């Protein structure tokens, strides 16, 4: 049996995705150890969730640093010191510095609430409605210096319904995001999905399109 992958989760807010990861691990569906939960916001509920689980936490305030790079370098130094081999950005609301990211290439993933490459950045639910899209969803991708632009690992899709608001879309997408993130972290932890040569391989094959989350929670070829 291989040992669990030590992960760090970075979150700025609620931490419902962190909670989903914790629940999956407890249920024996996720072979990870939580090395650290870190936030740029000392008041983030995500930190309280982690503390309640006995997970090591770090609140690092960007105000104490002269620029983005020095903050990110300090943050990732602490993450590395925790022993984490994989960083999961789950609602971490900061743009990251390219030089600070470089050592983590292929070892950092982000959850984004849109069907990338559509709607990078903020306000994705509102933008889906403004565009009149029939479909919305969430993506998990490897992090590169390009904001929300790294190689896609997997997506989950859902229909937009008549009368949907940004709030109703967010509420319906949230449980799907949780399942998508758990499935992706599990796939990375088991080596089913790997980063190779700047791209994604799943089951030994280079991905041409992101995997999709099936109803049973598994990741399937598109
Ligand atoms: C999620 O909607 C995620 O897609 C976005 O930020 C939100 C984080 O939610 N990047 P939570 O803090 O995990 O509840």
Short mmCIF file of C-alpha atoms and ligand atoms in Angstrom, two decimals:
data_model
loop_
_atom_site.label_atom_id
_atom_site.label_comp_id
_atom_site.label_asym_id
_atom_site.label_seq_id
_atom_site.Cartn_x
_atom_site.Cartn_y
_atom_site.Cartn_z
CA UNK A 1 0.00 0.00 0.00
CA UNK A 2 1.31 3.46 -0.87
CA UNK A 3 1.35 6.17 1.78
CA UNK A 4 -1.18 9.03 1.63
CA UNK A 5 -0.17 12.12 -0.35
CA UNK A 6 0.43 15.11 1.95
CA UNK A 7 -1.57 18.08 0.62
CA UNK A 8 -1.95 21.75 1.49
CA UNK A 9 -5.28 23.48 0.88
CA UNK A 10 -5.31 27.24 0.32
CA UNK A 11 -8.62 29.01 0.85
CA UNK A 12 -9.72 32.59 1.37
CA UNK A 13 -13.29 32.02 2.44
CA UNK A 14 -15.95 29.56 3.51
CA UNK A 15 -14.03 26.36 2.93
CA UNK A 16 -16.92 24.19 1.79
CA UNK A 17 -14.56 22.51 -0.67
CA UNK A 18 -12.10 21.88 2.13
CA UNK A 19 -14.96 20.33 4.09
CA UNK A 20 -15.75 18.06 1.14
CA UNK A 21 -12.11 16.90 1.01
CA UNK A 22 -12.09 16.27 4.75
CA UNK A 23 -15.33 14.28 4.53
CA UNK A 24 -14.03 12.19 1.61
CA UNK A 25 -10.85 11.38 3.49
CA UNK A 26 -12.82 10.39 6.56
CA UNK A 27 -14.99 8.13 4.42
CA UNK A 28 -11.85 6.42 3.10
CA UNK A 29 -12.36 7.76 -0.42
CA UNK A 30 -9.31 10.03 -0.52
CA UNK A 31 -5.75 8.88 0.17
CA UNK A 32 -4.34 12.17 1.43
CA UNK A 33 -3.02 13.69 4.63
CA UNK A 34 -3.74 17.35 5.32
CA UNK A 35 -0.32 18.85 5.93
CA UNK A 36 -1.58 22.44 6.11
CA UNK A 37 -4.58 24.68 5.49
CA UNK A 38 -3.45 28.23 4.73
CA UNK A 39 -5.28 31.47 4.09
CA UNK A 40 -4.58 35.11 3.29
CA UNK A 41 -7.51 35.98 5.58
CA UNK A 42 -7.19 35.34 9.31
CA UNK A 43 -10.99 35.33 9.64
CA UNK A 44 -11.57 32.74 6.89
CA UNK A 45 -14.07 30.09 8.07
CA UNK A 46 -11.89 27.57 6.20
CA UNK A 47 -9.25 28.01 8.92
CA UNK A 48 -11.82 27.33 11.65
CA UNK A 49 -12.91 24.15 9.87
CA UNK A 50 -9.30 22.98 9.70
CA UNK A 51 -8.64 23.80 13.37
CA UNK A 52 -11.72 21.82 14.35
CA UNK A 53 -10.20 18.82 12.58
CA UNK A 54 -6.82 19.24 14.23
CA UNK A 55 -5.19 20.22 10.92
CA UNK A 56 -2.24 22.64 11.05
CA UNK A 57 -3.24 26.11 9.86
CA UNK A 58 -1.50 29.24 8.68
CA UNK A 59 -3.00 32.72 8.32
CA UNK A 60 -0.56 34.88 6.38
CA UNK A 61 -1.57 38.51 5.85
CA UNK A 62 -0.36 40.01 2.53
CA UNK A 63 -0.23 43.44 4.24
CA UNK A 64 3.04 42.47 5.87
CA UNK A 65 4.83 42.09 2.52
CA UNK A 66 6.07 44.73 0.09
CA UNK A 67 4.85 43.00 -3.07
CA UNK A 68 3.08 39.96 -4.47
CA UNK A 69 6.25 37.99 -5.11
CA UNK A 70 7.63 38.30 -1.59
CA UNK A 71 4.27 37.28 -0.13
CA UNK A 72 3.89 34.28 -2.43
CA UNK A 73 7.47 33.14 -1.81
CA UNK A 74 6.92 33.32 1.96
CA UNK A 75 3.62 31.46 1.66
CA UNK A 76 5.02 28.67 -0.50
CA UNK A 77 8.07 28.35 1.73
CA UNK A 78 5.73 27.63 4.63
CA UNK A 79 3.73 25.22 2.50
CA UNK A 80 6.92 23.37 1.51
CA UNK A 81 7.99 23.23 5.16
CA UNK A 82 4.68 21.52 6.00
CA UNK A 83 5.74 18.60 3.81
CA UNK A 84 2.90 19.06 1.31
CA UNK A 85 3.56 17.60 -2.12
CA UNK A 86 0.40 18.97 -3.71
CA UNK A 87 -1.26 22.37 -3.29
CA UNK A 88 -5.01 22.61 -3.77
CA UNK A 89 -6.36 26.10 -4.38
CA UNK A 90 -9.98 25.94 -3.22
CA UNK A 91 -11.35 29.45 -3.32
CA UNK A 92 -7.96 31.11 -2.80
CA UNK A 93 -8.76 34.55 -4.15
CA UNK A 94 -5.32 35.81 -5.11
CA UNK A 95 -3.41 36.02 -8.37
CA UNK A 96 -0.10 34.21 -7.91
CA UNK A 97 3.38 35.32 -8.91
CA UNK A 98 4.96 33.39 -11.80
CA UNK A 99 8.40 32.98 -10.17
CA UNK A 100 6.91 31.81 -6.88
CA UNK A 101 4.74 29.30 -8.75
CA UNK A 102 7.52 27.83 -10.87
CA UNK A 103 8.80 25.22 -8.36
CA UNK A 104 5.23 23.95 -7.97
CA UNK A 105 4.59 23.29 -11.66
CA UNK A 106 2.51 20.13 -11.88
CA UNK A 107 1.96 20.09 -8.12
CA UNK A 108 -0.68 22.79 -7.76
CA UNK A 109 -4.31 22.64 -8.88
CA UNK A 110 -7.13 25.18 -8.85
CA UNK A 111 -10.90 24.85 -8.80
CA UNK A 112 -12.67 27.43 -10.95
CA UNK A 113 -16.43 27.94 -11.26
CA UNK A 114 -16.76 27.97 -15.06
CA UNK A 115 -16.28 25.76 -18.07
CA UNK A 116 -12.79 27.01 -18.86
CA UNK A 117 -11.52 28.41 -21.16
CA UNK A 118 -14.76 30.39 -20.82
CA UNK A 119 -14.92 33.00 -18.09
CA UNK A 120 -11.55 33.19 -16.45
CA UNK A 121 -11.46 35.47 -13.42
CA UNK A 122 -14.38 36.67 -11.34
CA UNK A 123 -18.21 36.80 -11.56
CA UNK A 124 -18.50 33.66 -13.65
CA UNK A 125 -22.16 32.94 -12.81
CA UNK A 126 -23.25 36.42 -13.83
CA UNK A 127 -21.25 36.25 -17.05
CA UNK A 128 -22.84 32.90 -18.00
CA UNK A 129 -26.29 34.49 -17.65
CA UNK A 130 -25.30 37.62 -19.55
CA UNK A 131 -24.02 35.48 -22.42
CA UNK A 132 -27.23 33.42 -22.49
CA UNK A 133 -25.31 30.14 -22.20
CA UNK A 134 -27.34 26.93 -22.04
CA UNK A 135 -24.68 25.26 -19.91
CA UNK A 136 -22.49 26.12 -16.95
CA UNK A 137 -20.00 24.17 -14.87
CA UNK A 138 -16.73 24.02 -13.03
CA UNK A 139 -13.17 23.10 -13.92
CA UNK A 140 -10.08 21.81 -12.14
CA UNK A 141 -6.76 22.65 -13.78
CA UNK A 142 -3.05 22.67 -13.07
CA UNK A 143 -1.88 26.14 -12.10
CA UNK A 144 0.44 28.03 -14.43
CA UNK A 145 1.31 31.75 -14.48
CA UNK A 146 -1.64 32.37 -16.81
CA UNK A 147 -4.68 33.17 -14.62
CA UNK A 148 -7.16 30.26 -14.80
CA UNK A 149 -5.31 29.21 -17.95
CA UNK A 150 -3.35 26.06 -17.00
CA UNK A 151 -3.95 22.60 -18.49
CA UNK A 152 -7.42 21.31 -17.69
CA UNK A 153 -7.80 18.08 -15.73
CA UNK A 154 -11.57 17.67 -15.47
CA UNK A 155 -14.90 19.47 -15.66
CA UNK A 156 -18.45 19.06 -14.47
CA UNK A 157 -21.36 20.44 -16.52
CA UNK A 158 -24.90 21.40 -15.66
CA UNK A 159 -27.75 23.02 -17.60
CA UNK A 160 -28.73 26.64 -17.04
CA UNK A 161 -32.46 26.76 -16.25
CA UNK A 162 -35.07 29.38 -17.10
CA UNK A 163 -35.23 31.90 -14.28
CA UNK A 164 -31.73 31.13 -12.98
CA UNK A 165 -29.92 33.91 -11.10
CA UNK A 166 -26.21 34.11 -10.31
CA UNK A 167 -27.14 32.92 -6.81
CA UNK A 168 -29.16 29.93 -7.98
CA UNK A 169 -26.39 28.90 -10.38
CA UNK A 170 -23.80 29.16 -7.61
CA UNK A 171 -25.97 27.13 -5.24
CA UNK A 172 -26.58 24.36 -7.79
CA UNK A 173 -22.97 24.26 -8.89
CA UNK A 174 -21.47 24.09 -5.41
CA UNK A 175 -22.18 20.41 -4.63
CA UNK A 176 -20.90 19.50 -8.09
CA UNK A 177 -17.70 21.47 -7.46
CA UNK A 178 -17.18 19.51 -4.27
CA UNK A 179 -17.46 16.18 -6.06
CA UNK A 180 -15.25 17.35 -8.92
CA UNK A 181 -12.50 18.52 -6.60
CA UNK A 182 -12.58 15.33 -4.52
CA UNK A 183 -12.39 13.22 -7.69
CA UNK A 184 -9.45 15.23 -9.06
CA UNK A 185 -7.46 15.18 -5.82
CA UNK A 186 -8.10 11.43 -5.56
CA UNK A 187 -6.93 10.90 -9.15
CA UNK A 188 -3.72 12.85 -8.48
CA UNK A 189 -3.11 11.11 -5.16
CA UNK A 190 -3.36 7.69 -6.80
CA UNK A 191 -1.33 8.69 -9.85
CA UNK A 192 -4.27 8.06 -12.20
CA UNK A 193 -3.76 11.63 -13.39
CA UNK A 194 -0.25 13.06 -13.75
CA UNK A 195 1.41 16.20 -15.07
CA UNK A 196 3.86 15.43 -17.85
CA UNK A 197 5.76 17.79 -20.15
CA UNK A 198 3.45 20.71 -19.43
CA UNK A 199 0.28 18.71 -20.05
CA UNK A 200 -2.02 16.19 -18.38
CA UNK A 201 -1.90 12.41 -18.66
CA UNK A 202 -4.70 10.17 -17.46
CA UNK A 203 -4.23 6.43 -17.36
CA UNK A 204 -1.02 6.83 -19.35
CA UNK A 205 -2.70 8.79 -22.19
CA UNK A 206 -2.17 12.45 -22.93
CA UNK A 207 -5.50 14.25 -22.40
CA UNK A 208 -6.83 16.04 -25.47
CA UNK A 209 -9.95 17.19 -23.64
CA UNK A 210 -10.68 17.46 -19.91
CA UNK A 211 -12.12 14.43 -18.15
CA UNK A 212 -15.73 14.77 -17.12
CA UNK A 213 -17.30 13.96 -13.78
CA UNK A 214 -19.76 11.09 -14.15
CA UNK A 215 -22.91 10.69 -12.05
CA UNK A 216 -21.19 8.06 -9.90
CA UNK A 217 -18.44 10.55 -9.01
CA UNK A 218 -15.79 8.97 -11.24
CA UNK A 219 -13.77 10.82 -13.88
CA UNK A 220 -14.40 9.64 -17.41
CA UNK A 221 -12.95 10.54 -20.80
CA UNK A 222 -14.96 13.31 -22.47
C1 LIG B 1 -15.84 27.97 -5.13
O1 LIG B 1 -17.00 28.34 -5.76
C2 LIG B 1 -14.71 27.89 -6.11
O2 LIG B 1 -15.08 27.49 -7.36
C3 LIG B 1 -14.25 29.32 -6.15
O3 LIG B 1 -14.37 29.78 -4.84
C4 LIG B 1 -15.39 29.06 -4.17
C5 LIG B 1 -14.84 28.52 -2.90
O4 LIG B 1 -15.85 28.06 -2.05
N1 LIG B 1 -12.93 29.42 -6.72
P1 LIG B 1 -15.49 27.42 -0.63
O5 LIG B 1 -14.65 28.46 0.13
O6 LIG B 1 -14.74 26.15 -0.87
O7 LIG B 1 -16.80 27.19 0.04
#
